[in-house]
């Protein structure tokens, strides 16, 4: 059985690792992400610094990494809107686990830590979107307590084909 991974907040000095994982995942699974692999690959690693939430003293804005030794094998971000009326809502974005590390519970570990940190930071609701047909991801989110509240038809257009996004929510 593989050793458990270390799930923790990503640090600024680890942004190159994050970018490498993100670029690989966007290229390998273009239908799973809203971001475009080609456009994102042109961005420098430092462009992801705001995802760490270092400038957000009230929390709720962070990126977690799952480390297998020195290798970053997974990540997820939580983004909190700073507007007063919606500060209670966090949005999960960019959930990813490297293909070679799939099936080890890394997604579950990332999601559990993300929910725990969001709750500790005072968030009351988490939302996410998942590409329709991504059964493994939907199953992961359902097991964590997320429920689907809608579908955004034709949310993503890739190679002339449309993909719907299922919208999910978790009350904390």
PDB file of C-alpha atoms in Angstrom, residues 3 14 29 68 70 73 81 100 124 132 156 158 162:
ATOM      1  CA  UNK A   3       2.398   5.852   1.810  1.00  0.00           C
ATOM      2  CA  UNK A  14       6.120  25.858  -4.635  1.00  0.00           C
ATOM      3  CA  UNK A  29      -7.850  16.401 -19.533  1.00  0.00           C
ATOM      4  CA  UNK A  68       4.088  12.423  -2.281  1.00  0.00           C
ATOM      5  CA  UNK A  70       8.932  15.827  -3.097  1.00  0.00           C
ATOM      6  CA  UNK A  73       0.537  14.948  -7.074  1.00  0.00           C
ATOM      7  CA  UNK A  81     -15.322  36.547  -2.704  1.00  0.00           C
ATOM      8  CA  UNK A 100      -0.194   8.202 -11.961  1.00  0.00           C
ATOM      9  CA  UNK A 124     -20.833  28.716   5.301  1.00  0.00           C
ATOM     10  CA  UNK A 132     -21.079  16.444 -16.880  1.00  0.00           C
ATOM     11  CA  UNK A 156     -17.538  24.720 -22.324  1.00  0.00           C
ATOM     12  CA  UNK A 158     -13.942  22.260 -26.972  1.00  0.00           C
ATOM     13  CA  UNK A 162     -20.165  21.463 -26.034  1.00  0.00           C
TER      14      UNK A 162
END
